[in-house]
CSV table of C-alpha atoms in Angstrom, one decimal:
chain,number,residue,atom,x,y,z
A,1,MET,CA,125.4,119.0,-5.6
A,2,ASN,CA,127.6,116.8,-8.4
A,3,PRO,CA,129.3,113.5,-7.0
A,4,GLU,CA,132.4,114.3,-9.7
A,5,ARG,CA,133.2,117.8,-8.5
A,6,PRO,CA,136.9,118.3,-6.6
A,7,LEU,CA,137.1,119.9,-2.9
A,8,ARG,CA,137.7,123.2,-3.0
A,9,SER,CA,138.9,125.0,-0.1
A,10,VAL,CA,137.0,126.3,2.8
A,11,VAL,CA,138.4,130.4,2.7
A,12,GLU,CA,138.2,130.3,-1.5
A,13,ASP,CA,136.6,132.6,-2.4
A,14,ILE,CA,136.0,134.8,0.5
A,15,VAL,CA,132.4,131.4,1.3
A,16,PRO,CA,132.3,128.9,2.5
A,17,PRO,CA,131.8,126.0,-0.5
A,18,PRO,CA,128.7,123.1,-0.7
A,19,ASP,CA,128.1,121.8,2.3
A,20,VAL,CA,130.6,123.7,4.9
A,21,THR,CA,129.3,125.7,7.8
A,22,PHE,CA,130.2,127.7,9.8
A,23,ALA,CA,130.2,126.7,13.2
A,24,PRO,CA,129.7,129.6,16.5
A,25,GLN,CA,133.2,130.8,18.5
A,26,ARG,CA,133.7,128.3,20.9
A,27,SER,CA,133.6,130.7,23.7
A,28,ASP,CA,136.2,128.8,26.2
A,29,LEU,CA,138.8,129.7,22.9
A,30,THR,CA,139.3,133.9,22.9
A,31,GLY,CA,139.5,135.8,25.7
A,32,PRO,CA,142.9,136.2,27.8
A,33,ARG,CA,143.9,133.5,29.8
A,34,SER,CA,146.7,131.0,31.8
A,35,PRO,CA,148.7,129.0,29.4
A,36,THR,CA,148.0,126.6,32.6
A,37,ARG,CA,144.1,126.7,32.0
A,38,GLY,CA,142.1,124.2,30.0
A,39,MET,CA,145.2,122.3,30.5
A,40,GLY,CA,143.1,119.6,32.3
A,41,GLY,CA,146.5,118.3,33.7
A,42,ARG,CA,147.8,117.5,30.5
A,43,GLU,CA,151.5,118.5,29.6
A,44,SER,CA,152.7,117.4,33.6
A,45,GLN,CA,150.8,114.1,32.8
A,46,PRO,CA,152.8,111.4,34.5
A,47,LEU,CA,155.1,109.3,32.5
A,48,LEU,CA,152.0,106.3,31.6
A,49,GLY,CA,152.4,103.9,33.1
A,50,ARG,CA,152.3,99.0,32.6
A,51,ASP,CA,151.8,98.9,28.4
A,52,HIS,CA,151.1,95.3,28.3
A,53,GLU,CA,152.3,94.5,24.2
A,54,HIS,CA,148.7,93.1,22.9
A,55,HIS,CA,148.4,95.3,19.7
A,56,ASP,CA,147.8,94.1,16.4
A,57,PHE,CA,150.7,94.5,14.1
A,58,GLU,CA,152.6,90.9,13.4
A,59,ASN,CA,155.7,91.8,10.3
A,60,HIS,CA,153.9,90.3,7.2
A,61,PHE,CA,153.7,93.4,4.7
A,62,PRO,CA,152.6,90.8,0.9
A,63,ASP,CA,152.6,94.0,-0.2
A,64,ASP,CA,156.1,95.2,0.3
A,65,PRO,CA,158.8,92.4,0.2
A,66,VAL,CA,161.4,94.7,0.1
A,67,PHE,CA,160.6,96.0,3.9
A,68,MET,CA,159.2,92.9,4.5
A,69,ASP,CA,162.9,90.9,3.4
A,70,VAL,CA,165.1,93.9,6.0
A,71,ILE,CA,163.2,93.1,9.2
A,72,ARG,CA,163.1,89.1,8.0
A,73,SER,CA,167.1,90.6,7.9
A,74,ALA,CA,166.7,92.0,12.0
A,75,ASP,CA,165.3,89.1,12.8
A,76,VAL,CA,169.1,86.8,11.5
A,77,ALA,CA,171.5,89.4,12.9
A,78,ILE,CA,169.9,89.1,16.3
A,79,GLU,CA,169.6,86.3,17.0
A,80,ASN,CA,173.1,85.5,15.5
A,81,GLY,CA,173.3,87.8,18.6
A,82,ILE,CA,174.0,91.6,16.1
A,83,TYR,CA,172.4,93.7,18.4
A,84,PRO,CA,170.1,96.6,17.4
A,85,GLU,CA,172.2,99.6,19.1
A,86,ILE,CA,171.2,103.1,21.7
A,87,ILE,CA,171.1,105.8,19.7
A,88,TYR,CA,172.4,108.2,22.6
A,89,GLN,CA,170.7,110.7,21.4
A,90,GLY,CA,167.0,112.9,22.1
A,91,SER,CA,164.8,111.5,24.3
A,92,SER,CA,163.0,107.9,23.5
A,93,GLY,CA,164.4,105.2,23.9
A,94,SER,CA,165.9,104.3,19.7
A,95,TYR,CA,167.6,101.6,18.5
A,96,PHE,CA,170.0,101.3,14.9
A,97,VAL,CA,169.2,97.5,13.9
A,98,LYS,CA,171.9,95.9,11.7
A,99,ASN,CA,172.4,93.3,9.2
A,100,ALA,CA,173.8,89.2,9.8
A,101,GLU,CA,177.2,92.0,8.4
A,102,GLY,CA,176.3,94.5,10.7
A,103,LYS,CA,175.5,96.9,9.1
A,104,LYS,CA,172.6,98.8,9.9
A,105,ILE,CA,169.8,98.9,8.3
A,106,GLY,CA,167.0,100.6,9.8
A,107,VAL,CA,166.0,103.0,13.5
A,108,PHE,CA,163.2,101.0,15.3
A,109,LYS,CA,161.8,102.5,18.1
A,110,PRO,CA,159.5,101.2,20.5
A,111,LYS,CA,156.4,102.1,22.0
A,112,ASN,CA,156.5,101.6,25.9
A,113,GLU,CA,160.4,103.4,25.4
A,114,GLU,CA,159.2,106.6,23.7
A,115,PRO,CA,159.7,109.6,26.1
A,116,TYR,CA,156.2,108.9,28.1
A,117,GLY,CA,156.6,105.1,28.4
A,118,HIS,CA,157.2,102.9,31.0
A,119,LEU,CA,160.7,101.7,30.1
A,120,ASN,CA,162.0,105.4,28.7
A,121,PRO,CA,166.0,104.4,28.8
A,122,LYS,CA,166.5,108.4,28.7
A,123,TRP,CA,166.6,110.3,32.5
A,124,THR,CA,166.6,113.9,31.1
A,125,LYS,CA,162.5,112.9,31.4
A,126,TRP,CA,162.5,112.0,34.7
A,127,MET,CA,164.2,115.0,35.1
A,128,GLN,CA,162.3,117.5,33.1
A,129,LYS,CA,159.4,115.7,34.7
A,130,ILE,CA,159.9,117.3,38.4
A,131,CYS,CA,162.4,120.6,38.0
A,132,CYS,CA,159.8,122.0,35.1
A,133,PRO,CA,156.6,120.7,35.2
A,134,CYS,CA,154.8,122.7,33.6
A,135,CYS,CA,156.4,122.6,30.1
A,136,PHE,CA,156.2,117.7,30.3
A,137,GLY,CA,154.9,117.2,27.6
A,138,ARG,CA,153.0,118.5,24.6
A,139,SER,CA,148.9,118.7,25.7
A,140,CYS,CA,148.4,118.6,21.5
A,141,LEU,CA,149.0,115.7,21.0
A,142,VAL,CA,148.3,112.0,21.7
A,143,LEU,CA,150.2,110.1,24.2
A,144,ASN,CA,152.3,107.1,23.7
A,145,GLN,CA,152.2,107.3,19.8
A,146,GLY,CA,154.6,108.7,18.2
A,147,TYR,CA,155.6,105.9,16.6
A,148,LEU,CA,151.9,105.6,15.1
A,149,SER,CA,153.4,109.5,13.7
A,150,GLU,CA,156.2,107.9,12.1
A,151,ALA,CA,154.3,105.4,10.3
A,152,GLY,CA,151.6,107.6,9.7
A,153,ALA,CA,154.1,110.0,8.5
A,154,SER,CA,154.9,107.1,6.5
A,155,LEU,CA,151.8,106.5,4.7
A,156,VAL,CA,150.7,110.1,3.9
A,157,ASP,CA,154.9,110.7,2.1
A,158,LEU,CA,154.0,107.4,0.9
A,159,LYS,CA,150.4,108.4,-1.1
A,160,LEU,CA,151.5,112.4,-2.1
A,161,GLN,CA,154.5,110.8,-3.3
A,162,LEU,CA,156.4,113.4,-1.8
A,163,ASN,CA,159.7,111.2,-1.4
A,164,VAL,CA,161.1,112.8,1.3
A,165,VAL,CA,160.0,109.6,4.2
A,166,PRO,CA,162.4,107.2,4.7
A,167,LYS,CA,159.8,103.9,4.8
A,168,THR,CA,158.5,103.1,8.0
A,169,ARG,CA,156.3,100.2,9.3
A,170,VAL,CA,154.8,99.4,12.7
A,171,VAL,CA,156.8,96.2,13.7
A,172,LYS,CA,157.5,93.8,16.5
A,173,LEU,CA,161.6,93.2,17.3
A,174,ALA,CA,163.1,91.6,20.6
A,175,SER,CA,165.8,92.2,21.3
A,176,GLU,CA,169.0,91.6,24.2
A,177,THR,CA,169.6,95.7,24.2
A,178,PHE,CA,166.3,96.7,24.5
A,179,ASN,CA,165.9,98.3,28.4
A,180,TYR,CA,163.2,95.8,29.7
A,181,ASN,CA,162.2,95.2,33.3
A,182,ALA,CA,163.5,93.3,35.9
A,183,ALA,CA,160.5,90.6,35.6
A,184,ASP,CA,160.5,90.7,32.2
A,185,ARG,CA,164.6,89.2,31.8
A,186,ALA,CA,163.8,87.3,34.8
A,187,ILE,CA,161.0,85.4,33.7
A,188,SER,CA,164.0,84.3,29.9
A,189,ARG,CA,166.0,83.3,31.9
A,190,THR,CA,164.0,81.1,33.6
A,191,LYS,CA,162.2,80.5,30.5
A,192,LYS,CA,164.8,79.2,28.8
A,193,SER,CA,166.7,77.2,32.1
A,194,LEU,CA,163.7,75.9,32.4
A,195,SER,CA,164.2,74.4,28.1
A,196,GLU,CA,167.5,73.8,28.2
A,197,ARG,CA,166.9,71.1,31.4
A,198,PHE,CA,163.4,69.2,30.9
A,199,PRO,CA,163.3,69.3,26.3
A,200,ASP,CA,160.8,66.9,26.9
A,201,LYS,CA,159.0,67.7,29.7
A,202,ILE,CA,158.5,71.0,29.7
A,203,GLY,CA,160.8,72.6,26.7
A,204,ARG,CA,157.7,71.9,24.1
A,205,HIS,CA,155.8,73.2,25.8
A,206,ILE,CA,157.2,76.9,26.2
A,207,HIS,CA,156.1,78.9,22.9
A,208,ARG,CA,158.5,80.9,23.6
A,209,VAL,CA,161.9,81.7,24.7
A,210,GLY,CA,163.3,84.7,24.4
A,211,LEU,CA,161.9,88.5,25.7
A,212,PRO,CA,159.0,90.0,24.8
A,213,PRO,CA,158.8,91.4,21.2
A,214,LYS,CA,158.0,95.7,21.0
A,215,VAL,CA,156.0,97.2,19.4
A,216,GLY,CA,157.2,100.1,17.2
A,217,SER,CA,158.2,101.8,14.5
A,218,PHE,CA,160.7,100.7,12.3
A,219,GLN,CA,163.0,103.7,9.5
A,220,MET,CA,164.9,102.6,6.9
A,221,TYR,CA,168.2,103.1,7.3
A,222,VAL,CA,169.1,106.1,4.4
A,223,GLU,CA,173.0,106.1,4.1
A,224,GLY,CA,174.2,109.3,3.1
A,225,TYR,CA,172.7,112.2,4.0
A,226,ARG,CA,174.0,114.9,6.9
A,227,ASP,CA,171.4,116.7,9.5
A,228,ALA,CA,169.4,120.5,7.4
A,229,TYR,CA,172.4,122.0,10.2
A,230,TYR,CA,175.2,121.2,7.6
A,231,TRP,CA,174.6,121.6,5.0
A,232,LEU,CA,172.5,124.6,5.3
A,233,GLY,CA,175.9,126.9,6.7
A,234,LYS,CA,178.2,125.3,3.6
A,235,PHE,CA,175.1,126.9,1.8
A,236,GLU,CA,175.5,130.7,3.1
A,237,THR,CA,179.2,129.9,1.9
A,238,GLU,CA,178.8,128.2,-1.1
A,239,PRO,CA,175.7,129.0,-3.6
A,240,LEU,CA,174.2,125.6,-4.9
A,241,PRO,CA,174.3,126.0,-8.3
A,242,GLU,CA,171.5,126.9,-10.3
A,243,PRO,CA,170.1,123.8,-11.2
A,244,ILE,CA,170.7,121.7,-8.9
A,245,SER,CA,168.9,125.0,-6.5
A,246,THR,CA,166.4,124.1,-8.6
A,247,GLN,CA,166.6,121.0,-6.9
A,248,PHE,CA,167.0,121.6,-3.9
A,249,ALA,CA,164.4,124.0,-3.8
A,250,PHE,CA,161.4,120.8,-5.5
A,251,GLN,CA,162.5,119.3,-2.3
A,252,PHE,CA,162.2,121.3,0.1
A,253,GLU,CA,158.5,121.8,-0.9
A,254,ARG,CA,158.0,119.2,-0.1
A,255,LEU,CA,158.9,118.6,3.5
A,256,VAL,CA,156.5,121.3,4.1
A,257,VAL,CA,153.9,120.3,2.2
A,258,LEU,CA,154.7,116.9,4.8
A,259,ASP,CA,155.2,118.4,8.0
A,260,TYR,CA,151.7,120.8,7.4
A,261,ILE,CA,149.6,119.3,6.9
A,262,ILE,CA,150.7,116.2,9.7
A,263,ARG,CA,151.8,119.2,11.2
A,264,ASN,CA,154.5,118.0,13.1
A,265,THR,CA,155.2,120.0,16.1
A,266,ASP,CA,159.3,119.5,15.6
A,267,ARG,CA,160.7,120.0,13.4
A,268,GLY,CA,163.4,121.5,13.9
A,269,ASN,CA,167.3,121.6,11.7
A,270,ASP,CA,168.9,119.1,13.2
A,271,ASN,CA,166.0,116.5,12.5
A,272,TRP,CA,165.8,116.3,9.0
A,273,LEU,CA,168.8,116.0,6.5
A,274,ILE,CA,170.4,116.4,3.3
A,275,LYS,CA,172.3,113.9,1.0
A,276,TYR,CA,174.4,116.1,-2.0
A,277,ASP,CA,177.0,114.4,-3.5
A,278,VAL,CA,178.9,116.6,-4.6
A,279,GLU,CA,181.1,114.9,-7.4
A,280,GLU,CA,179.9,115.8,-10.9
A,281,GLY,CA,182.2,112.6,-12.2
A,282,GLU,CA,185.1,112.5,-15.4
A,283,LYS,CA,185.8,115.9,-16.1
A,284,PRO,CA,185.9,116.1,-20.2
A,285,GLU,CA,189.5,115.0,-21.7
A,286,THR,CA,190.0,117.6,-24.3
A,287,PRO,CA,187.5,120.7,-24.7
A,288,GLU,CA,186.3,119.3,-27.4
A,289,ARG,CA,183.9,116.5,-25.3
A,290,ASP,CA,180.4,117.0,-24.7
A,291,TRP,CA,180.3,118.7,-20.5
A,292,THR,CA,176.7,118.0,-21.0
A,293,MET,CA,178.1,114.2,-20.1
A,294,VAL,CA,179.2,115.1,-16.9
A,295,GLU,CA,177.1,113.4,-14.3
A,296,GLN,CA,175.7,116.3,-12.5
A,297,PRO,CA,175.1,116.9,-8.8
A,298,LYS,CA,172.1,115.8,-6.3
A,299,ILE,CA,170.8,116.4,-3.4
A,300,LYS,CA,167.8,114.4,-1.7
A,301,ILE,CA,165.9,115.8,1.3
A,302,ALA,CA,165.0,113.2,3.7
A,303,ALA,CA,162.3,114.4,6.6
A,304,ILE,CA,163.0,111.5,9.8
A,305,ASP,CA,161.5,111.9,13.6
A,306,ASN,CA,158.0,112.3,12.9
A,307,GLY,CA,156.3,110.2,15.8
A,308,LEU,CA,155.4,114.2,17.4
A,309,ALA,CA,152.5,114.8,14.7
A,310,PHE,CA,148.8,114.1,13.8
A,311,PRO,CA,147.5,116.3,17.1
A,312,PHE,CA,144.3,116.3,17.8
A,313,LYS,CA,144.5,120.2,18.5
A,314,HIS,CA,146.0,122.6,18.4
A,315,PRO,CA,149.2,123.6,19.7
A,316,ASP,CA,147.7,126.4,22.7
A,317,SER,CA,149.1,126.3,26.0
A,318,TRP,CA,153.3,127.6,26.3
A,319,ARG,CA,154.8,126.2,23.3
A,320,ALA,CA,153.3,127.0,19.5
A,321,TYR,CA,156.0,124.7,18.2
A,322,PRO,CA,156.3,126.2,14.9
A,323,TYR,CA,158.5,125.2,12.1
A,324,TYR,CA,162.4,125.9,12.0
A,325,TRP,CA,162.1,125.8,8.2
A,326,ALA,CA,160.4,128.8,7.9
A,327,TRP,CA,162.6,131.1,9.2
A,328,LEU,CA,164.7,129.7,5.9
A,329,PRO,CA,165.2,131.9,3.0
A,330,GLN,CA,163.7,128.8,0.8
A,331,ALA,CA,159.9,129.7,2.7
A,332,LYS,CA,159.8,133.6,1.8
A,333,LYS,CA,159.8,131.9,-1.7
A,334,PRO,CA,156.1,131.4,-4.1
A,335,PHE,CA,155.3,127.5,-3.9
A,336,SER,CA,156.3,126.0,-7.6
A,337,THR,CA,155.0,124.8,-10.3
A,338,GLU,CA,155.8,121.3,-10.5
A,339,ILE,CA,154.4,121.2,-6.2
A,340,LYS,CA,151.0,121.9,-7.5
A,341,ASP,CA,151.2,120.1,-10.5
A,342,LEU,CA,152.5,117.6,-7.7
A,343,ILE,CA,149.5,117.7,-5.1
A,344,LEU,CA,147.0,120.3,-5.6
A,345,PRO,CA,145.5,117.3,-8.3
A,346,GLN,CA,144.6,115.3,-5.2
A,347,LEU,CA,144.6,117.5,-1.9
A,348,SER,CA,141.7,119.1,-4.4
A,349,ASP,CA,139.6,115.8,-4.3
A,350,MET,CA,137.4,115.2,-1.3
A,351,ASN,CA,137.6,111.6,-2.0
A,352,PHE,CA,142.0,111.6,-1.9
A,353,VAL,CA,141.5,113.3,1.7
A,354,GLN,CA,138.7,111.2,3.1
A,355,GLU,CA,141.3,108.2,1.7
A,356,LEU,CA,144.0,109.7,3.5
A,357,CYS,CA,141.9,109.4,6.4
A,358,GLU,CA,140.4,106.2,5.8
A,359,ASP,CA,143.9,103.9,5.4
A,360,LEU,CA,145.3,106.9,8.3
A,361,TYR,CA,143.0,105.1,10.8
A,362,GLU,CA,144.2,101.9,9.3
A,363,LEU,CA,146.9,102.2,11.0
A,364,PHE,CA,146.2,104.4,14.1
A,365,ARG,CA,142.9,101.2,14.9
A,366,LYS,CA,145.9,99.4,15.8
A,367,ASP,CA,147.0,100.2,19.0
A,368,LYS,CA,145.5,98.7,21.9
A,369,GLY,CA,144.9,102.7,23.5
A,370,PHE,CA,143.1,103.7,20.1
A,371,ASP,CA,140.1,106.2,20.4
A,372,LYS,CA,137.9,107.0,18.1
A,373,SER,CA,137.2,110.5,19.2
A,374,LYS,CA,140.6,111.9,19.2
A,375,PHE,CA,141.4,110.3,16.2
A,376,GLU,CA,138.1,112.4,14.7
A,377,LYS,CA,139.8,115.6,15.9
A,378,GLN,CA,143.9,115.0,14.9
A,379,MET,CA,142.0,114.7,11.3
A,380,SER,CA,139.7,117.5,11.9
A,381,VAL,CA,143.3,118.9,12.8
A,382,MET,CA,144.5,117.6,9.1
A,383,ARG,CA,141.8,118.3,6.6
A,384,GLY,CA,142.0,121.6,7.9
A,385,GLN,CA,145.5,122.4,7.1
A,386,ILE,CA,144.8,120.3,3.3
A,387,LEU,CA,142.4,123.2,3.3
A,388,ASN,CA,144.5,125.4,3.7
A,389,LEU,CA,147.8,124.3,1.6
A,390,THR,CA,145.3,124.1,-1.4
A,391,GLN,CA,144.2,127.1,-1.1
A,392,ALA,CA,148.0,128.7,-0.4
A,393,LEU,CA,148.8,126.7,-4.1
A,394,ARG,CA,145.8,127.9,-5.4
A,395,ASP,CA,146.5,132.3,-4.5
A,396,GLY,CA,151.3,131.1,-5.3
A,397,LYS,CA,151.9,131.9,-1.6
A,398,SER,CA,154.7,130.7,0.0
A,399,PRO,CA,155.6,128.6,2.7
A,400,LEU,CA,156.0,131.9,5.1
A,401,GLN,CA,152.6,133.0,4.5
A,402,LEU,CA,151.7,129.2,4.2
A,403,VAL,CA,151.9,129.2,7.8
A,404,GLN,CA,150.7,132.4,8.6
A,405,MET,CA,147.1,131.3,8.3
A,406,PRO,CA,144.4,131.7,10.3
A,407,LEU,CA,144.9,127.6,12.4
A,408,VAL,CA,141.4,125.4,10.6
A,409,ILE,CA,139.8,122.7,12.0
A,410,VAL,CA,136.8,121.0,9.6
A,411,GLU,CA,134.9,118.5,11.8
A,412,ARG,CA,132.8,115.8,9.5
A,413,GLY,CA,128.7,115.8,10.9
A,414,LYS,CA,127.9,112.7,12.1
A,415,PRO,CA,127.6,110.1,9.8
A,416,GLY,CA,123.6,108.6,9.1
A,417,SER,CA,122.5,105.5,9.8
A,418,GLY,CA,123.7,101.9,8.4
A,419,PRO,CA,126.4,99.3,9.6
A,420,PHE,CA,128.2,100.9,6.4
A,421,ALA,CA,127.6,104.2,7.5
A,422,GLU,CA,130.8,105.3,9.3
A,423,ARG,CA,133.5,103.7,6.3
A,424,VAL,CA,132.0,105.1,3.2
A,425,LYS,CA,131.7,108.8,1.5
A,426,THR,CA,128.7,110.0,0.8
A,427,ILE,CA,127.8,112.9,-1.1
A,428,GLY,CA,124.8,114.2,1.7
A,429,ASP,CA,128.6,113.9,4.2
A,430,THR,CA,128.4,118.0,5.3
A,431,PHE,CA,132.0,119.6,6.8
A,432,THR,CA,132.4,122.2,9.3
A,433,GLN,CA,135.2,124.8,9.9
A,434,SER,CA,135.9,127.1,12.8
A,435,PHE,CA,139.2,128.6,13.0
A,436,GLN,CA,141.0,128.4,16.3
A,437,GLU,CA,141.4,131.5,18.1
A,438,ARG,CA,143.5,131.0,21.2
A,439,ARG,CA,147.0,131.5,20.5
A,440,PRO,CA,150.4,129.9,22.8
A,441,PHE,CA,151.4,131.2,25.9
A,442,PHE,CA,155.1,131.9,24.0
A,443,SER,CA,154.7,131.6,20.3
A,444,TRP,CA,158.9,131.4,18.6
A,445,CYS,CA,159.1,128.1,20.6
């Protein structure tokens, strides 16, 4: 096999590509079934227990000095008493982080305050667990790794040059306004008291006086955006001019590509944002002046709330978790040439796809609860999504037709022996394609 030959879709020309075999149909994926059978208690799993913050993450980003400066400014602000402000919307603990001037610079989501974290300050998840345990949780996701999903979505966005996800990375922050248990606060107060009373004898031996830092995702704050619900409603009554409509369609396609690749299970029209600059600049003083010099309005999309993505299987229990943008008029139009030119050369390259998987591995493996077998399943789902997307782009399909394609899982064959066998992509690697036939009980939500 030519090592420079690009990866082709497993469904292209209705025959599998080289090195791809079909797995025998699994008996547990066929036939009628109860929504609760085979769940293993995943959707009714209780909130996760105490998670000691032992993670291999540090606030050091030599490859991104701008982001590092933002984190430093957040630390300085917290030291000066300008604490992060809790965001009351949502089902987990998330915070607006500010700089020393009190300006919002980011959104921080601690790992142990996620919906299934033991320090989640929101009572809604507790009520859901008590009142509706059958719908508690998402059996297709690795629990309590939403912060990695947020950072992973940003990584995919950066690799594909989509530019729709605000820069997101994993950091550590500590603040009085975060949700700590009574023991942590008591220990912090004791350390502070002893350091102040006995600075020479005891204080100099205390490594850290304040509250313990929390690991979580930090997403850069974007200004001037409003949720998609608002602008989509406006566009129905006040249609966009043709050039702006074309801009919006291209931005929308980038959102579709991102969500489909990471298999976002939580993309409603309330958690992606639109910024529409309706000011057209200075109008010409006289009719003779060239109107082409007038600055045209600009439109931009921001994909936020990516914490419920990267499933290790397609949803198959109670809910389907559809992409709600699939019902929009823009989803009925075929993918444009611009989006094909942007991403098709990359997604058709087997080495690029493998490099993307390896970059995600380097990110996800730093979590103390990392499970390599689960991660491989997550990548199998992502590979299937990439191959479906590649085929849809080549066939001139629309986003709506894309989400109607059969669910594909592409598993990587076991690597050979040797110290570098698991980290090096070789010509001998094989991939097995299978189709998931099992469907969730409710297909519309």
